[in-house]
Short mmCIF file of C-alpha atoms and ligand atoms in Angstrom, two decimals:
data_model
loop_
_atom_site.label_atom_id
_atom_site.label_comp_id
_atom_site.label_asym_id
_atom_site.label_seq_id
_atom_site.Cartn_x
_atom_site.Cartn_y
_atom_site.Cartn_z
CA UNK A 1 91.03 131.96 60.31
CA UNK A 2 89.12 131.29 56.85
CA UNK A 3 92.58 133.22 54.97
CA UNK A 4 94.10 130.25 56.75
CA UNK A 5 91.69 127.83 55.60
CA UNK A 6 90.12 127.15 58.90
CA UNK A 7 86.37 126.69 58.72
CA UNK A 8 84.10 128.95 60.91
CA UNK A 9 80.49 129.51 61.18
CA UNK A 10 79.32 131.63 58.33
CA UNK A 11 79.27 135.37 59.43
CA UNK A 12 78.69 139.13 58.38
CA UNK A 13 80.23 142.18 59.60
CA UNK A 14 77.31 144.41 60.79
CA UNK A 15 77.78 148.24 61.31
CA UNK A 16 74.06 149.01 60.60
CA UNK A 17 70.21 148.13 60.67
CA UNK A 18 70.05 147.92 56.67
CA UNK A 19 73.14 145.27 57.14
CA UNK A 20 71.49 143.32 59.92
CA UNK A 21 68.20 142.97 57.65
CA UNK A 22 70.19 141.78 54.90
CA UNK A 23 72.17 139.11 57.10
CA UNK A 24 69.14 138.12 58.67
CA UNK A 25 67.44 137.35 55.47
CA UNK A 26 70.80 135.26 54.21
CA UNK A 27 70.71 133.33 57.43
CA UNK A 28 66.97 132.70 57.66
CA UNK A 29 66.67 135.00 60.64
CA UNK A 30 68.63 133.03 62.81
CA UNK A 31 72.00 133.58 64.09
CA UNK A 32 73.91 135.12 66.90
CA UNK A 33 74.56 138.63 67.28
CA UNK A 34 77.95 139.42 68.84
CA UNK A 35 79.79 142.69 69.76
CA UNK A 36 83.51 142.27 67.97
CA UNK A 37 85.36 143.34 71.19
CA UNK A 38 85.02 142.73 75.05
CA UNK A 39 82.24 140.15 74.82
CA UNK A 40 82.84 137.43 77.87
CA UNK A 41 80.52 134.63 79.31
CA UNK A 42 77.98 135.24 76.54
CA UNK A 43 77.66 139.19 77.45
CA UNK A 44 77.55 141.30 74.13
CA UNK A 45 75.53 138.22 72.25
CA UNK A 46 72.02 137.90 71.36
CA UNK A 47 70.60 134.83 69.71
CA UNK A 48 67.84 134.93 67.19
CA UNK A 49 65.99 132.08 66.15
CA UNK A 50 63.36 133.28 63.69
CA UNK A 51 63.42 136.54 65.31
CA UNK A 52 61.26 139.27 63.45
CA UNK A 53 63.91 142.13 62.05
CA UNK A 54 62.29 144.70 64.18
CA UNK A 55 63.47 142.75 67.38
CA UNK A 56 66.94 142.08 65.89
CA UNK A 57 67.11 145.73 65.12
CA UNK A 58 66.27 146.61 68.66
CA UNK A 59 69.05 143.86 69.97
CA UNK A 60 71.24 145.75 67.68
CA UNK A 61 70.76 149.19 69.11
CA UNK A 62 71.15 147.63 72.46
CA UNK A 63 74.45 146.10 71.74
CA UNK A 64 75.61 150.00 70.21
CA UNK A 65 74.26 149.96 67.06
CA UNK A 66 77.73 149.00 64.98
CA UNK A 67 80.67 147.12 65.33
CA UNK A 68 79.05 143.67 65.56
CA UNK A 69 79.00 140.40 63.59
CA UNK A 70 76.17 138.25 62.91
CA UNK A 71 77.32 134.44 62.85
CA UNK A 72 74.93 131.72 61.30
CA UNK A 73 73.68 129.46 64.25
CA UNK A 74 76.01 126.13 64.33
CA UNK A 75 73.71 123.01 64.97
CA UNK A 76 76.93 121.52 66.76
CA UNK A 77 77.03 118.03 68.28
CA UNK A 78 79.50 119.06 71.16
CA UNK A 79 81.84 122.03 71.87
CA UNK A 80 85.37 121.56 73.36
CA UNK A 81 88.72 123.35 73.31
CA UNK A 82 92.47 123.02 73.07
CA UNK A 83 94.97 124.76 75.07
CA UNK A 84 98.12 125.31 73.06
CA UNK A 85 101.41 126.93 73.65
CA UNK A 86 104.18 127.93 71.45
CA UNK A 87 107.52 128.90 72.55
CA UNK A 88 110.07 131.67 71.16
CA UNK A 89 111.78 128.87 68.98
CA UNK A 90 108.76 127.90 67.62
CA UNK A 91 108.13 124.73 69.43
CA UNK A 92 104.20 124.04 69.69
CA UNK A 93 102.64 121.98 72.52
CA UNK A 94 99.20 121.27 73.00
CA UNK A 95 97.21 119.74 76.32
CA UNK A 96 94.53 117.15 75.48
CA UNK A 97 91.06 118.90 74.21
CA UNK A 98 88.38 119.25 76.62
CA UNK A 99 84.53 118.85 76.00
CA UNK A 100 82.84 122.09 77.37
CA UNK A 101 79.37 122.37 78.52
CA UNK A 102 78.08 125.84 78.31
CA UNK A 103 74.70 127.19 80.22
CA UNK A 104 73.25 130.50 79.67
CA UNK A 105 76.76 131.49 77.56
CA UNK A 106 78.72 130.67 80.34
CA UNK A 107 81.52 127.51 80.79
CA UNK A 108 79.76 125.25 83.38
CA UNK A 109 82.20 122.07 82.73
CA UNK A 110 85.11 120.86 81.10
CA UNK A 111 85.80 117.36 80.83
CA UNK A 112 88.91 115.45 79.94
CA UNK A 113 89.35 113.05 78.14
CA UNK A 114 86.72 114.67 75.64
CA UNK A 115 84.54 111.84 73.75
CA UNK A 116 85.78 113.29 70.25
CA UNK A 117 86.76 110.87 66.85
CA UNK A 118 90.44 111.10 66.56
CA UNK A 119 89.80 112.76 63.47
CA UNK A 120 88.46 115.79 64.82
CA UNK A 121 91.49 115.67 67.46
CA UNK A 122 93.80 115.67 64.74
CA UNK A 123 92.03 118.64 62.50
CA UNK A 124 91.79 120.61 66.01
CA UNK A 125 95.48 120.36 66.88
CA UNK A 126 96.70 121.06 63.73
CA UNK A 127 94.54 124.13 63.16
CA UNK A 128 95.75 125.36 66.67
CA UNK A 129 99.37 124.94 65.25
CA UNK A 130 98.34 127.01 62.09
CA UNK A 131 97.06 129.84 64.26
CA UNK A 132 100.13 130.22 66.52
CA UNK A 133 102.18 130.01 63.85
CA UNK A 134 100.29 132.43 61.47
CA UNK A 135 100.37 134.88 64.39
CA UNK A 136 103.95 134.16 65.20
CA UNK A 137 102.36 133.71 68.52
CA UNK A 138 104.27 133.13 71.91
CA UNK A 139 102.78 132.08 75.00
CA UNK A 140 99.31 130.01 75.95
CA UNK A 141 96.21 130.18 73.62
CA UNK A 142 92.91 128.72 73.99
CA UNK A 143 90.98 127.54 71.05
CA UNK A 144 87.21 126.89 71.06
CA UNK A 145 85.52 124.37 68.70
CA UNK A 146 82.34 123.40 67.55
CA UNK A 147 82.04 119.67 66.66
CA UNK A 148 79.48 119.24 64.05
CA UNK A 149 78.41 116.06 61.68
CA UNK A 150 80.57 114.14 59.98
CA UNK A 151 83.53 115.16 61.91
CA UNK A 152 83.62 118.45 60.94
CA UNK A 153 85.33 120.87 63.07
CA UNK A 154 84.92 124.73 63.07
CA UNK A 155 86.78 127.25 65.32
CA UNK A 156 84.41 129.35 67.51
CA UNK A 157 86.73 131.44 69.37
CA UNK A 158 90.39 132.27 70.08
CA UNK A 159 91.57 133.51 73.34
CA UNK A 160 94.84 134.54 73.29
CA UNK A 161 95.83 133.66 76.82
CA UNK A 162 95.16 131.20 79.57
CA UNK A 163 91.67 130.17 79.33
CA UNK A 164 88.98 129.01 81.90
CA UNK A 165 88.74 125.70 79.96
CA UNK A 166 92.27 124.99 80.62
CA UNK A 167 92.04 125.49 84.44
CA UNK A 168 91.86 121.83 84.50
CA UNK A 169 95.66 121.78 84.00
CA UNK A 170 96.40 122.88 87.31
CA UNK A 171 94.95 119.65 88.98
CA UNK A 172 95.49 116.99 86.32
CA UNK A 173 99.11 117.89 84.83
CA UNK A 174 102.68 118.07 86.05
CA UNK A 175 102.66 121.48 84.49
CA UNK A 176 99.61 123.98 84.52
CA UNK A 177 98.78 126.04 81.58
CA UNK A 178 99.76 129.01 83.84
CA UNK A 179 103.35 127.78 84.31
CA UNK A 180 103.15 126.83 80.53
CA UNK A 181 102.31 130.26 79.56
CA UNK A 182 105.23 131.65 81.79
CA UNK A 183 107.92 129.34 80.30
CA UNK A 184 106.86 130.44 76.84
CA UNK A 185 107.18 134.18 77.46
CA UNK A 186 110.49 134.08 79.49
CA UNK A 187 112.12 132.01 76.82
CA UNK A 188 112.33 128.75 78.89
CA UNK A 189 111.68 125.35 77.46
CA UNK A 190 107.91 124.40 77.40
CA UNK A 191 107.02 121.75 79.89
CA UNK A 192 105.26 118.30 78.87
CA UNK A 193 101.42 118.54 78.58
CA UNK A 194 100.71 115.08 79.79
CA UNK A 195 98.04 114.33 82.35
CA UNK A 196 98.55 112.02 85.46
CA UNK A 197 94.99 111.93 85.56
CA UNK A 198 91.44 112.35 83.94
CA UNK A 199 89.63 115.51 85.07
CA UNK A 200 86.15 117.09 85.35
CA UNK A 201 86.64 120.89 85.69
CA UNK A 202 83.57 122.87 87.51
CA UNK A 203 83.08 126.62 87.54
CA UNK A 204 81.19 128.00 90.55
CA UNK A 205 78.57 130.72 89.12
CA UNK A 206 77.11 132.92 91.49
CA UNK A 207 75.91 130.96 94.65
CA UNK A 208 77.45 127.69 93.50
CA UNK A 209 80.38 128.85 95.63
CA UNK A 210 77.98 128.20 98.96
CA UNK A 211 79.10 124.48 98.34
CA UNK A 212 82.72 124.96 98.50
CA UNK A 213 82.71 123.29 102.28
CA UNK A 214 81.58 120.35 100.73
CA UNK A 215 83.62 120.17 97.94
CA UNK A 216 86.67 120.56 100.29
CA UNK A 217 85.65 117.18 101.79
CA UNK A 218 85.88 115.54 98.67
CA UNK A 219 89.52 113.44 98.79
CA UNK A 220 90.38 113.84 94.89
CA UNK A 221 89.15 117.48 94.08
CA UNK A 222 90.97 120.74 93.82
CA UNK A 223 89.15 123.49 94.82
CA UNK A 224 90.37 127.10 93.54
CA UNK A 225 88.33 130.32 94.65
CA UNK A 226 89.15 133.78 93.43
CA UNK A 227 88.12 135.63 96.68
CA UNK A 228 85.88 137.98 94.94
CA UNK A 229 84.08 139.80 97.81
CA UNK A 230 80.76 139.90 96.31
CA UNK A 231 78.50 136.79 95.29
CA UNK A 232 76.52 137.85 92.25
CA UNK A 233 74.17 135.87 89.89
CA UNK A 234 76.41 135.07 86.70
CA UNK A 235 79.71 135.79 88.31
CA UNK A 236 82.65 133.37 88.46
CA UNK A 237 83.45 132.80 91.93
CA UNK A 238 85.60 129.55 91.51
CA UNK A 239 86.45 126.43 90.30
CA UNK A 240 86.80 122.98 91.17
CA UNK A 241 88.75 119.90 89.42
CA UNK A 242 87.50 116.42 90.25
CA UNK A 243 90.32 114.00 89.43
CA UNK A 244 89.64 110.15 88.49
CA UNK A 245 92.61 107.59 87.44
CA UNK A 246 93.59 107.55 83.84
CA UNK A 247 92.31 104.11 83.81
CA UNK A 248 88.72 105.27 84.37
CA UNK A 249 86.58 105.11 81.19
CA UNK A 250 83.86 107.73 80.70
N1 LIG B 1 77.55 131.02 66.08
C1 LIG B 1 76.94 129.96 66.99
N2 LIG B 1 76.18 128.83 67.01
C2 LIG B 1 75.80 128.18 67.95
N3 LIG B 1 76.04 128.55 69.24
C3 LIG B 1 76.78 129.64 69.47
C4 LIG B 1 77.35 130.41 68.43
N4 LIG B 1 78.43 131.67 68.93
C5 LIG B 1 78.38 131.06 70.15
N5 LIG B 1 77.23 129.99 70.70
C6 LIG B 1 77.07 129.59 71.84
O1 LIG B 1 77.34 130.57 72.92
C7 LIG B 1 78.47 130.45 73.80
C8 LIG B 1 79.47 131.59 74.19
O2 LIG B 1 79.94 132.08 72.64
P1 LIG B 1 81.26 132.73 72.48
O3 LIG B 1 82.55 131.67 72.90
O4 LIG B 1 81.52 133.08 71.28
O5 LIG B 1 81.27 133.80 73.59
P2 LIG B 1 81.97 134.68 74.72
O6 LIG B 1 80.90 135.00 75.58
O7 LIG B 1 83.05 135.37 74.23
O8 LIG B 1 82.46 133.17 75.58
P3 LIG B 1 83.79 132.96 76.42
O9 LIG B 1 83.30 133.50 77.86
O10 LIG B 1 84.08 131.70 76.11
O11 LIG B 1 84.92 134.32 75.97
C9 LIG B 1 79.38 129.43 72.91
O12 LIG B 1 80.30 128.33 73.74
C10 LIG B 1 78.07 128.59 72.56
O13 LIG B 1 77.62 127.63 73.47
MG1 LIG B 2 83.78 131.20 74.43
#
């Protein structure tokens, strides 16, 4: 990202305890230690805020002792994401950004329209275009952002696929992120990304799924269950999207 002029949190590669000690000192003993691969839903991450070095080293050991990064703790105002798609001929289309709320490292809600300054939306869209063409990418990508003070936008994470924060598109757009991905990889024209409704997507995490019956009774809500046999705490069991007319203001 940084090589392409895209801002991220400050970070250091961490491969051993001495590297971690140096990085902790640079970041004032605050930051997020992350495994470099296979992390999701906050798994493979430990947050440090004024954490003593010995405890941080213990956390590194628990993450495997190497192949991690330490990111500085970003004092963001909000989080949002943009789902973009690039076709074989280089055409790029982006859905409207969603404002995302996470709890315990797990995405809980994605709301569209996001309450964002125009400048932030413009920056984020340009960033997605840069990433897609730099990677010569074909398909759908999810790009997660932090909105910081003075409308500054940082990239948090890229997901080279359809993304949970884009699940609202199946309910609120003529063409979902899933169809858009198939169109892109099959060499078909990309569809319009416009919305026919405002949307609020909620993940059903663990026993939230027990509310499915009540959710089904809502007249303007689309429910999607994943059919997982066992309900476990912290496991994503499904999601639903509440729709409201475009004329409704947040
Ligand atoms: N450097 C940071 N500063 C502040 N908060 C952070 C930072 N990194 C991550 N977070 C918080 O933790 C959440 C999860 O982090 P991240 O998106 O890196 O991980 P993930 O577990 O791979 O998530 P996903 O399930 O989206 O793939 C972020 O959405 C954000 O709320
Ligand atoms: Mg993420």
